[in-house]
Tab-separated table of C-alpha atoms in Angstrom:
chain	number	residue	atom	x	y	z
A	1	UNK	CA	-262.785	43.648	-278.250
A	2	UNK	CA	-265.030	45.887	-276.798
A	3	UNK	CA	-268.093	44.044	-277.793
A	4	UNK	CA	-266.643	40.677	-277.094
A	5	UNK	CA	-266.623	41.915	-273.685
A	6	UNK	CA	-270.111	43.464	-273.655
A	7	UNK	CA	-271.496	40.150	-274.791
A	8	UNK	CA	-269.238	38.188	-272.079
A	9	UNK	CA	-269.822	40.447	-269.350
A	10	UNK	CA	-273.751	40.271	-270.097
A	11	UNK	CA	-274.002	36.986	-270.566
A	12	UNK	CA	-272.162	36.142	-267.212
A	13	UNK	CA	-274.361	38.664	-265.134
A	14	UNK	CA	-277.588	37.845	-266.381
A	15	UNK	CA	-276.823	33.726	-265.448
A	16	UNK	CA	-275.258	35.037	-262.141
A	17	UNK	CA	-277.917	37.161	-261.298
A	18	UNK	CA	-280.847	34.307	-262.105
A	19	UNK	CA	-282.965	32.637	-259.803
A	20	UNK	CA	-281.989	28.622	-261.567
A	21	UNK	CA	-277.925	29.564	-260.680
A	22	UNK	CA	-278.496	31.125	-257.165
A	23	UNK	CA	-281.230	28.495	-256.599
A	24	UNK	CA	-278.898	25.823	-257.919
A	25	UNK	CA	-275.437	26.763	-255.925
A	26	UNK	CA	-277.893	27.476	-252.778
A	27	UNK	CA	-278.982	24.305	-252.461
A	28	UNK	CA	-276.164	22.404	-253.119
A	29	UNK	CA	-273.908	23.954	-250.919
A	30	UNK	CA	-276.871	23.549	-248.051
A	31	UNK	CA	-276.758	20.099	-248.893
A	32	UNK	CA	-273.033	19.817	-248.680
A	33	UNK	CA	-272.928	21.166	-245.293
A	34	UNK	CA	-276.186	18.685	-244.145
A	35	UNK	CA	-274.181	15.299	-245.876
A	36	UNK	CA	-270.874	16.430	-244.261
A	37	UNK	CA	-272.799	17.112	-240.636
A	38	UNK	CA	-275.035	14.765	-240.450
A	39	UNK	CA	-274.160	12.905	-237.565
A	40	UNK	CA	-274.307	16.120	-235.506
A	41	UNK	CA	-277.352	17.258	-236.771
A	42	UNK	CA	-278.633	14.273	-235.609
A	43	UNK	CA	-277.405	14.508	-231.995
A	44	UNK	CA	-278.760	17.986	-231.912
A	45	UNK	CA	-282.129	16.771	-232.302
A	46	UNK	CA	-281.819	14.742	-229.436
A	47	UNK	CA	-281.739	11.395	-231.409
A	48	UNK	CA	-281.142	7.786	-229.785
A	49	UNK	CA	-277.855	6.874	-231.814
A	50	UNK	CA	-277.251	3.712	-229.727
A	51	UNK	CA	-279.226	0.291	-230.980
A	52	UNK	CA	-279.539	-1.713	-227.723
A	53	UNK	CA	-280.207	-5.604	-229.053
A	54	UNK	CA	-281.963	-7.768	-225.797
A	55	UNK	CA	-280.266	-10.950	-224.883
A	56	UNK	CA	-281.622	-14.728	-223.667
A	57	UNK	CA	-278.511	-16.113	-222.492
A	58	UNK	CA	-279.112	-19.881	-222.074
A	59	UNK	CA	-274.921	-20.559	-221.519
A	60	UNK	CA	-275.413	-18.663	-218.520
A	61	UNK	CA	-271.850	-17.210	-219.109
A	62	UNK	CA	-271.804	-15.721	-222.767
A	63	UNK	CA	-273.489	-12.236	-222.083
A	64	UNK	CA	-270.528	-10.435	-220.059
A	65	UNK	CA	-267.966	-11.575	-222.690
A	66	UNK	CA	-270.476	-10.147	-225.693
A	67	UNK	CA	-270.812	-7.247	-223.949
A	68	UNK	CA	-267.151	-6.901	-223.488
A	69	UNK	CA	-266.405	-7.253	-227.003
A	70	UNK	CA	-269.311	-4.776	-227.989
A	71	UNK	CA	-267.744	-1.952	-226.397
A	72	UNK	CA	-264.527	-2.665	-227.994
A	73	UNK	CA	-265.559	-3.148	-231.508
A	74	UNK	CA	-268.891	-1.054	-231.448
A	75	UNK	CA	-270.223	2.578	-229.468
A	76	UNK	CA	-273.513	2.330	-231.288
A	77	UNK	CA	-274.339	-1.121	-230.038
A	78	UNK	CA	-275.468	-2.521	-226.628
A	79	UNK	CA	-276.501	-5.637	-225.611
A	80	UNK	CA	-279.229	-5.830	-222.558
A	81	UNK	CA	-279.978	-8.940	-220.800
A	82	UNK	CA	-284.114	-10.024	-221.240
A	83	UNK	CA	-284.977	-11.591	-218.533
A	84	UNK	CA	-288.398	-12.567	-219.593
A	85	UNK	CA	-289.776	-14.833	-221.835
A	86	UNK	CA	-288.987	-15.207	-225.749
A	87	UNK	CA	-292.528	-14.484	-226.970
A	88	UNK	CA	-292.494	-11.308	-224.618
A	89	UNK	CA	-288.608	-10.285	-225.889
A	90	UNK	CA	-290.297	-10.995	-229.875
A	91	UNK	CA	-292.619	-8.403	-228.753
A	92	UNK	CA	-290.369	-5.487	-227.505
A	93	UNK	CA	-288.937	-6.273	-230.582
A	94	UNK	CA	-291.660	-5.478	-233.072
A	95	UNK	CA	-293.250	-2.564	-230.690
A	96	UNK	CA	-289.412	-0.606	-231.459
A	97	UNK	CA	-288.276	-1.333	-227.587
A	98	UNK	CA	-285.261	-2.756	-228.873
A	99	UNK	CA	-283.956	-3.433	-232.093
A	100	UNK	CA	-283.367	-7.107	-231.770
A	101	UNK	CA	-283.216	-10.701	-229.851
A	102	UNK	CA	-280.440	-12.365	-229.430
A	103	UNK	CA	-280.778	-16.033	-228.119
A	104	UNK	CA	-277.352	-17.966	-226.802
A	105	UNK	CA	-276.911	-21.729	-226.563
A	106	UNK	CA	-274.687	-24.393	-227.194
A	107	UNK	CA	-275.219	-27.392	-229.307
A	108	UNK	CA	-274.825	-30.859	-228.897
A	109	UNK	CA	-271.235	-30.918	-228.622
A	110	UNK	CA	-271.499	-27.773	-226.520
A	111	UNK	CA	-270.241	-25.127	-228.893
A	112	UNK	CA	-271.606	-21.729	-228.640
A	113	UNK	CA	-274.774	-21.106	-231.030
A	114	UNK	CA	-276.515	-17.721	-231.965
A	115	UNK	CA	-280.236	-16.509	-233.498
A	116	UNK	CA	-280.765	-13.355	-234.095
A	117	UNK	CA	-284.489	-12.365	-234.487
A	118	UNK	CA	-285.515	-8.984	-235.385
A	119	UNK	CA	-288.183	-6.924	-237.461
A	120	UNK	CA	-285.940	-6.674	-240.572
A	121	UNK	CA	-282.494	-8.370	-240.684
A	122	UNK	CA	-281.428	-6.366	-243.647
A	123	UNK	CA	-279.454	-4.055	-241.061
A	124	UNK	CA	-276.354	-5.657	-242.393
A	125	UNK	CA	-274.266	-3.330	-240.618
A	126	UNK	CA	-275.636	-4.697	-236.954
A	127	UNK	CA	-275.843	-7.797	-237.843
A	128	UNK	CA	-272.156	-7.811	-238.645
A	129	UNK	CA	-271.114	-6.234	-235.806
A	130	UNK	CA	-273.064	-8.964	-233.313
A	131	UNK	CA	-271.824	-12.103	-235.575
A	132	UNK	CA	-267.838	-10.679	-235.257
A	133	UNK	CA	-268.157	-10.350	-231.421
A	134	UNK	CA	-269.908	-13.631	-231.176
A	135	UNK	CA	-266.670	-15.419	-233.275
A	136	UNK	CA	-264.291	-13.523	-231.958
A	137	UNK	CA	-265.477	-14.841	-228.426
A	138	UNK	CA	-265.652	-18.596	-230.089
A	139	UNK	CA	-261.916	-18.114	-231.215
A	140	UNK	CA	-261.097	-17.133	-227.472
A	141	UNK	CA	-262.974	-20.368	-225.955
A	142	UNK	CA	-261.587	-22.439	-228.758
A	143	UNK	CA	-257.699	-20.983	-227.787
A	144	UNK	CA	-258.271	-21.421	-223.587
A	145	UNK	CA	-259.543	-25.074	-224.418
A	146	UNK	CA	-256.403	-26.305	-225.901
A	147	UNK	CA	-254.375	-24.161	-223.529
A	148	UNK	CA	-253.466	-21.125	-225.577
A	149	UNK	CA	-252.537	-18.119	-223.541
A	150	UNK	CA	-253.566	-14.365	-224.484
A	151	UNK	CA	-250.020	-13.901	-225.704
A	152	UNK	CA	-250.150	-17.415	-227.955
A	153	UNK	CA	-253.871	-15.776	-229.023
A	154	UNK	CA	-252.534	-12.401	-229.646
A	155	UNK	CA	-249.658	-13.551	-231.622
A	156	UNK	CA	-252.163	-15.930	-233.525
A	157	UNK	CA	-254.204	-12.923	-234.871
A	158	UNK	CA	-251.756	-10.312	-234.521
A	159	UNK	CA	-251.627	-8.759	-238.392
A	160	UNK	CA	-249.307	-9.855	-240.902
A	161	UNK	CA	-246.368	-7.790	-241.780
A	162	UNK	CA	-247.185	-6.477	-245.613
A	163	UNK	CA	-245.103	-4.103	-247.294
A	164	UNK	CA	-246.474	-2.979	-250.882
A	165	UNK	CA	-243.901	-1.861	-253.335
A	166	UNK	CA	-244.323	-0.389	-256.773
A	167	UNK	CA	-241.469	-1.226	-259.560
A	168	UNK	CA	-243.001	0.785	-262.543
A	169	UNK	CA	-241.179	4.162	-262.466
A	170	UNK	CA	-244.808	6.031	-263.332
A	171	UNK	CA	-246.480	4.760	-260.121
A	172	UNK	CA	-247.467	6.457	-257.444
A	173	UNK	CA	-246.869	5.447	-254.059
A	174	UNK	CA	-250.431	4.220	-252.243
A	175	UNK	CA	-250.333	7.460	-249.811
A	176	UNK	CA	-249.935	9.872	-253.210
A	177	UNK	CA	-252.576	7.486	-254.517
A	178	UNK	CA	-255.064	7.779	-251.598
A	179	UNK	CA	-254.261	11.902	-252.144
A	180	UNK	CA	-254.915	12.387	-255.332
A	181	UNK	CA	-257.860	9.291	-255.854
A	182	UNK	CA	-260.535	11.695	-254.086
A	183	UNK	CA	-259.330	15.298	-256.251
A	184	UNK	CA	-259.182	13.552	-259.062
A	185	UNK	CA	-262.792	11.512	-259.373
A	186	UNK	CA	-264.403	15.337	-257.782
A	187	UNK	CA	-262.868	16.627	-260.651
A	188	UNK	CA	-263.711	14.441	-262.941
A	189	UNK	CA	-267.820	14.284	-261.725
A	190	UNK	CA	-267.423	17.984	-261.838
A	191	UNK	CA	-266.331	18.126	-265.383
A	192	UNK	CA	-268.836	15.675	-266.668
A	193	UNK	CA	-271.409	17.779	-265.014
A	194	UNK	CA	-270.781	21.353	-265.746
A	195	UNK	CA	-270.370	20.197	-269.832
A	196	UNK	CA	-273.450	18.374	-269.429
A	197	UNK	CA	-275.182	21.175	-268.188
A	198	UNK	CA	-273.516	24.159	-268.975
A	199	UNK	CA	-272.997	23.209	-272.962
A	200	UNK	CA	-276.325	22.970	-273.047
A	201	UNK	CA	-277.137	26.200	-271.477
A	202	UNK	CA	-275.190	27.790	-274.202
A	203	UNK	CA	-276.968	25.852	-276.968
A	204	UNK	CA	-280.597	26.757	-275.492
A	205	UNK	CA	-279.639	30.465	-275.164
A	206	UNK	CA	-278.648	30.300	-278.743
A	207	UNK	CA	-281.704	28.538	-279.967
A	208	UNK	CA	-283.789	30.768	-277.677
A	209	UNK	CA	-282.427	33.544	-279.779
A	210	UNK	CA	-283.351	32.523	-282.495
A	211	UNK	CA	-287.131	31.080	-282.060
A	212	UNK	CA	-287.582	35.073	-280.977
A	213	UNK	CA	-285.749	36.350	-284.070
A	214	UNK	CA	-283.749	38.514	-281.614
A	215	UNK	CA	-280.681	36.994	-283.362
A	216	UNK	CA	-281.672	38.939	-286.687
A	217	UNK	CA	-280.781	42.177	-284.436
A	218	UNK	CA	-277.881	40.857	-283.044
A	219	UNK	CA	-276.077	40.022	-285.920
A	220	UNK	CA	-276.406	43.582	-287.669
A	221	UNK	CA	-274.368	44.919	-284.594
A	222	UNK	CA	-272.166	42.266	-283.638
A	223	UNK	CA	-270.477	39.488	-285.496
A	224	UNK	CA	-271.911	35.694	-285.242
A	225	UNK	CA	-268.538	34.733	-284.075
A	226	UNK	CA	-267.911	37.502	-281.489
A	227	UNK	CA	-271.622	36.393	-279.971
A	228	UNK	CA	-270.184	32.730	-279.907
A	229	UNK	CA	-267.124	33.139	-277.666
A	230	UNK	CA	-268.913	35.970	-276.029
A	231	UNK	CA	-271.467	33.803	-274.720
A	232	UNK	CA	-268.993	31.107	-274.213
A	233	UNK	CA	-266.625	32.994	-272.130
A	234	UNK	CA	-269.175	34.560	-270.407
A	235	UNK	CA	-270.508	31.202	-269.213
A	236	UNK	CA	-266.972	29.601	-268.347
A	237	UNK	CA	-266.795	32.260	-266.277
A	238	UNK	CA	-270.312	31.306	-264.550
A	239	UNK	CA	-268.431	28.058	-264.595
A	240	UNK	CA	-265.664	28.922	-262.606
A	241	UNK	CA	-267.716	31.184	-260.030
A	242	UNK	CA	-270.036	28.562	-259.029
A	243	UNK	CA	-267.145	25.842	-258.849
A	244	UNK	CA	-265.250	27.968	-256.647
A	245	UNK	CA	-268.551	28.986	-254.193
A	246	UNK	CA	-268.987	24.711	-254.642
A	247	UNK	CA	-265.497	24.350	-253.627
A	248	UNK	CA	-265.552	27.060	-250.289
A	249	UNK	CA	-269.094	25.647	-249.154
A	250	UNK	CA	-267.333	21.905	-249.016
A	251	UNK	CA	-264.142	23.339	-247.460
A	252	UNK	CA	-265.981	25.238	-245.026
A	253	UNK	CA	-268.552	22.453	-244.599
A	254	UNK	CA	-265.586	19.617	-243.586
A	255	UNK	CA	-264.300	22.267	-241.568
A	256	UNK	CA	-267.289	22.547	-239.204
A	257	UNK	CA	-267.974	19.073	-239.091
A	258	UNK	CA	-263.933	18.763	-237.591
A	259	UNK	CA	-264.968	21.303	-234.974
A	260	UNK	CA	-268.409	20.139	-233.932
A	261	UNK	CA	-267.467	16.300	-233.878
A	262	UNK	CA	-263.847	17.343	-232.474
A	263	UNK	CA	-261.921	14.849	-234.554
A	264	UNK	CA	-259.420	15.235	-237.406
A	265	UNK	CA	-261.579	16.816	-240.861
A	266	UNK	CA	-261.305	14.561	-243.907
A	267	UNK	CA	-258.913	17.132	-245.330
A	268	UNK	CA	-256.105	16.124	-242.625
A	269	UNK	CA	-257.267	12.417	-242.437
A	270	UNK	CA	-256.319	11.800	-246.177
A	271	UNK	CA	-253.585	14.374	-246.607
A	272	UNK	CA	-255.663	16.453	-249.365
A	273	UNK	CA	-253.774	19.262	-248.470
A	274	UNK	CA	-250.757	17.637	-249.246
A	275	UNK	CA	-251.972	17.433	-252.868
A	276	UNK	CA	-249.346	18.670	-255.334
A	277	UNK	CA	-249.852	22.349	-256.405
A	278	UNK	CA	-248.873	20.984	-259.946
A	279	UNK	CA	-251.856	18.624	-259.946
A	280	UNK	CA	-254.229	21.223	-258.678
A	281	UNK	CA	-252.902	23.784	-261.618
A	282	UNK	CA	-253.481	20.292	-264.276
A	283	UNK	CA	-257.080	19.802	-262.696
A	284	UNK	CA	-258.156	24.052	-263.735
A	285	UNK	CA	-256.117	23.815	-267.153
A	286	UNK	CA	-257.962	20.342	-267.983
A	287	UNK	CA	-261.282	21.315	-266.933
A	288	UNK	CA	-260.948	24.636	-268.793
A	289	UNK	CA	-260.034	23.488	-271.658
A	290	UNK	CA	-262.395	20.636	-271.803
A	291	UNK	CA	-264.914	23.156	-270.927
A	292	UNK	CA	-264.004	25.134	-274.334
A	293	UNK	CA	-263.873	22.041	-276.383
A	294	UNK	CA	-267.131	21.339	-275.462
A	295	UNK	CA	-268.944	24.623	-275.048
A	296	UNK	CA	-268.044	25.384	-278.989
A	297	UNK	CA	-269.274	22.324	-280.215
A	298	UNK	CA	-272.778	23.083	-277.982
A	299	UNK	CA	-272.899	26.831	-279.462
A	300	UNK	CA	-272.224	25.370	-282.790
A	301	UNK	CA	-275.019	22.907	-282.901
A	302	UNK	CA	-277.305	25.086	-280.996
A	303	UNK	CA	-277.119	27.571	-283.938
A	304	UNK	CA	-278.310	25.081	-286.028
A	305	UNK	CA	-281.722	25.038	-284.099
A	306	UNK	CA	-284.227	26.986	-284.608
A	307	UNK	CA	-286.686	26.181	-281.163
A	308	UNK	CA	-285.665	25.221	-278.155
A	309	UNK	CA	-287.610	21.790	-277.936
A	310	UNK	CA	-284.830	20.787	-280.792
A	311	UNK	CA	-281.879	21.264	-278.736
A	312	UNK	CA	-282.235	17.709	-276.707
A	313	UNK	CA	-281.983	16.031	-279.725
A	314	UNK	CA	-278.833	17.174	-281.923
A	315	UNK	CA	-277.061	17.077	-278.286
A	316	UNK	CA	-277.747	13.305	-278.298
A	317	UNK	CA	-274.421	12.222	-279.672
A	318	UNK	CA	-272.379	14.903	-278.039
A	319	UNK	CA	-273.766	13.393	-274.983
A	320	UNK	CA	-273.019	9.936	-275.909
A	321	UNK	CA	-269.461	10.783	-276.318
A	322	UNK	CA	-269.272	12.508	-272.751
A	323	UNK	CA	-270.565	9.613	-271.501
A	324	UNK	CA	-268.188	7.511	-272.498
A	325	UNK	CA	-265.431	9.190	-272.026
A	326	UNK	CA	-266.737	9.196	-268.113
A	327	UNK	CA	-266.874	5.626	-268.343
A	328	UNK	CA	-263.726	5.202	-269.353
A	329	UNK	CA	-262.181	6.951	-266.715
A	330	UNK	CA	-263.752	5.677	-264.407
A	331	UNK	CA	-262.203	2.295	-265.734
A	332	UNK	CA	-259.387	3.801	-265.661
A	333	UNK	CA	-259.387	4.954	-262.256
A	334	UNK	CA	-258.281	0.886	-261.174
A	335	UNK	CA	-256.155	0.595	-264.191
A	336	UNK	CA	-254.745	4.075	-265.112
A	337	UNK	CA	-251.860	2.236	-266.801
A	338	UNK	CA	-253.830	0.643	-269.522
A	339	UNK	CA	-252.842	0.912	-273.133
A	340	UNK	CA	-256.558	1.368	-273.980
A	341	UNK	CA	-256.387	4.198	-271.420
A	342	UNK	CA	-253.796	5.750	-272.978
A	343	UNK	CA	-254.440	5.609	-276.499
A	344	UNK	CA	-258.190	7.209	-275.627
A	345	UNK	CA	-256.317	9.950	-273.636
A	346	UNK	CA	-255.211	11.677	-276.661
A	347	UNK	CA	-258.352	11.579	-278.726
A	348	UNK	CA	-259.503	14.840	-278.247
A	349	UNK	CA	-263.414	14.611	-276.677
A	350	UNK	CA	-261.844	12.568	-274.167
A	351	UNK	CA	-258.366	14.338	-273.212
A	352	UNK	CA	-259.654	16.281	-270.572
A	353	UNK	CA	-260.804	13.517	-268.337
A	354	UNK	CA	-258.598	10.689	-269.281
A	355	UNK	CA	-255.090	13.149	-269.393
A	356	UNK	CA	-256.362	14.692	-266.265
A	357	UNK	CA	-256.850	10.834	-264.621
A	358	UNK	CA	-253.664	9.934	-265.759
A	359	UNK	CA	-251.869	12.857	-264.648
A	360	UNK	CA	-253.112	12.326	-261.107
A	361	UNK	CA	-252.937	8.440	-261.362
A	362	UNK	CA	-249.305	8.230	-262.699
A	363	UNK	CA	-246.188	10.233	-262.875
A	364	UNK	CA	-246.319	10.861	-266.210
A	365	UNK	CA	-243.526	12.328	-268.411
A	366	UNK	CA	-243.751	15.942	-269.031
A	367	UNK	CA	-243.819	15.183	-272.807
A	368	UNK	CA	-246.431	13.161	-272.577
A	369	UNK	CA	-248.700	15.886	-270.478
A	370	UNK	CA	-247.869	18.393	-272.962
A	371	UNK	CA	-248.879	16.589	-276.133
A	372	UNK	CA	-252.211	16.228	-274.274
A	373	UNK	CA	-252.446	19.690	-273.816
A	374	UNK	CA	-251.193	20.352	-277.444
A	375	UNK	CA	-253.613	17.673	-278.823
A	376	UNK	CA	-256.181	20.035	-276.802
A	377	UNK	CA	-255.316	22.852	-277.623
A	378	UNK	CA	-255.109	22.380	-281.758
A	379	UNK	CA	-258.639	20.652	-281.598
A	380	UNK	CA	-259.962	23.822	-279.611
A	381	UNK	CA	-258.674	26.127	-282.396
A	382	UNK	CA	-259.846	23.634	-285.220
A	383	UNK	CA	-263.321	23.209	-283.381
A	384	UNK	CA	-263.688	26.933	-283.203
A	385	UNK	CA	-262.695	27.916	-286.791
A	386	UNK	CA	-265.157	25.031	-287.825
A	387	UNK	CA	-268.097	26.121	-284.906
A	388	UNK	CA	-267.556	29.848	-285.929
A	389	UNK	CA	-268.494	28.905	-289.785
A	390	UNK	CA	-271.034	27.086	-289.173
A	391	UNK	CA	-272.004	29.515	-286.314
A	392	UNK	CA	-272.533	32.536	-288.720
A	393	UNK	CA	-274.688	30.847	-291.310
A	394	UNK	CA	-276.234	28.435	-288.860
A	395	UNK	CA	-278.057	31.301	-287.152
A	396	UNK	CA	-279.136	32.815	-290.259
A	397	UNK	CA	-281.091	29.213	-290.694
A	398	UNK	CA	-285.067	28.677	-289.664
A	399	UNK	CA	-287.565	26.212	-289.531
A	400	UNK	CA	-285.130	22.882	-290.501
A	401	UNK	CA	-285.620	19.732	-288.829
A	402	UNK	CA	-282.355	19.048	-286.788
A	403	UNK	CA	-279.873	17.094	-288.769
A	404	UNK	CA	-276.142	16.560	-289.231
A	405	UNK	CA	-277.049	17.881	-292.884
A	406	UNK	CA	-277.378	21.228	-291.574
A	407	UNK	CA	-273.723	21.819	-291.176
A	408	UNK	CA	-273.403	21.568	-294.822
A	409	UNK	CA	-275.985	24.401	-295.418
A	410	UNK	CA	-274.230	26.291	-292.236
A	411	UNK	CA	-271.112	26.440	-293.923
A	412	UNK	CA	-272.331	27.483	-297.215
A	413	UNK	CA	-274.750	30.441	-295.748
A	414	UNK	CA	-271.505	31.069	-293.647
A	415	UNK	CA	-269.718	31.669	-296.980
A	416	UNK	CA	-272.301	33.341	-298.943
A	417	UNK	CA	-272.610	36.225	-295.618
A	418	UNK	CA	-269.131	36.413	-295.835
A	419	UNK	CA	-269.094	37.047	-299.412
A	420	UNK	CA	-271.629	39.486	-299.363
A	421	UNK	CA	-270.114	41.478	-295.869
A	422	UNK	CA	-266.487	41.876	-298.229
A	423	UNK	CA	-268.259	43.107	-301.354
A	424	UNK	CA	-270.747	45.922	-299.209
């Protein structure tokens, strides 16, 4: 035990302690507090937030009413009257004076027309905003010309009545939905992440290793399978450290934004602190066993390099399979009760997302959660008695091409050392 820990504990301060991990968690938490701010950092650089579009109001009685319904619908927008010509308003335009021209008129049967000029119309977003004030103030004519009041209007547009009700015992209601929907996909990203690039970590230390024949050393001190979960514990444990420094920037990130912008923080808008305790405690059991499942398989094939260029290519097809399990769940995020789902949820390589998604998706039976687990579980144990045979002859290997052939020649070095530790 005591050098299972020495190799954990090393392995976990010497990643801790390097400039790619506090590089890595330093920027990303910077950046999490710059995408959750950025509206206020804006502001306190003195920046212009409110597009001001000019007007040419040939109706002679459109403008008020548009600028009316602007302020309603829209604080970023103002419209200006231009009182000078068209050419000369096309020209504010394109020297940045104002972001657009809008031109009012009526057509031959006197309905209310609109052209919008501007330097680039793909600014959907103020576009949008101009064309829903202009309709909503053609709905309002249309209504006073036929001798609709604003009640009769109101009552017109006034929202239907919709109540949503789900009959299948395992769904959610849509506020437990909307909870859970935001925890769950973070987690999931997260997951698909840290085995992408954390399993490899573990299978270029390995091969590192052994390109400097330090492994040779190793191994006449400490056991090949000791150095495999020592190194893979150690690293869960980087893992976990950086999620939860991930996790406090973004908390404390949301937090200031609610404080500088004095409105409610995303937390409090959605409910996420309302999020079951038993869903958070699924989330850390999924991703940590995932995070085993996949980190053995990564030290296993990483022994059966022998230089580091090699790794990228024996990780293809555990890559291909993390891959698709993402993509399943996130087609399973809009139908969580699928069969296909389901049936994928309990193939091992994909349990941790899909059980996870399914958890938070559904109210699942507990039976059904804990076969997951179980299923989990047993391939862990049959992963690692496989990874730490192949392990132990696998680093003992040098100067193969990568293959899938190698694990046969693993297992029988694995044997042979074995063999020849009992009869010494």
């Amino acid at each position: 035990m005591s050098k299972f820990m020495t190799v954990m504990m090393h392995t976990y301060r010497s990643k801790i302690k390097s400039k790619p991990f506090l590089i890595t968690t330093l920027i990303t938490i910077g950046l999490l507090f710059v995408i959750t701010n950025m509206n206020e950092i804006t502001k306190m650089f003195g920046e212009d937030e409110v597009s001001k579009i000019g007007v040419i109001d040939r109706t002679g009685e459109t403008l008020p009413a548009l600028q009316t319904q602007l302020k309603q619908t829209s604080d970023d927008l103002k419209a200006e009257a231009f009182t000078k010509s068209e050419n000369e308003a096309e020209k504010a335009v394109l020297d940045g004076k104002i972001e657009g021209l809008l031109i009012l008129d009526r057509d031959a049967s006197g309905i209310m027309t609109g052209t919008y000029k501007a330097e680039d119309v793909t600014q959907q977003s103020l576009i949008a905003d101009v064309e829903l004030a202009l309709q909503q103030i053609k709905n309002k004519s249309a209504a006073e010309s036929i001798g609709l009041n604003q009640e009769q209007l109101a009552a017109i547009y006034s929202p239907v009545s919709f109540a949503k009700e789900s009959l299948s015992d395992s769904a959610k209601s849509e506020e437990e939905a909307a909870q859970v929907y935001i925890l769950v996909y973070v987690v999931l990203f997260f997951m698909y992440m840290a085995v992408m690039m954390y399993g490899s970590m573990i299978a270029v230390e390995v091969a590192t290793e052994k390109s400097s024949r330090v492994m040779e050393i190793l191994i006449s001190s400490v056991s090949p399978v000791t150095q495999m979960f020592g190194k893979i514990f150690g690293i869960v444990l980087v893992a976990l450290t950086q999620l939860a420094l991930f996790v406090a920037g973004g908390f404390l990130a949301v937090k200031l934004n609610g404080q500088l912008s004095g409105s409610e923080s995303i937390i409090n808008e959605l409910k996420l602190n309302e999020i079951p305790t038993s869903l958070i405690i699924y989330a850390l059991v999924f991703f940590i066993l995932g995070f085993f499942l996949y980190s053995t398989l990564f030290a296993m094939l990483g022994s059966l390099i022998s230089r580091v260029e090699e790794v990228n290519n024996l990780m293809t097809p555990v890559v291909i399979v993390i891959v698709a399990a993402f993509m399943i769940a996130m087609f399973g995020r809009e139908n969580p009760e699928s069969g296909f789902v389901a049936a994928a949820s309990y193939f091992p390589l994909f349990t941790p997302m899909l059980m996870l998604l399914r958890v938070g998706m559904l109210s699942l039976p507990v039976w059904e959660v804990a076969l997951g687990i179980g299923v989990l579980v047993g391939a862990i144990f049959l992963f690692a008695i496989i990874g730490a045979r192949v392990y132990r002859g696998g680093v003992l290997m040098y100067g193969n091409a990568p293959s899938l052939k190698l694990f046969k020649q693993a297992l029988l070095l694995s044997k042979q050392e074995k063999k020849n530790t009992t009869d010494i």
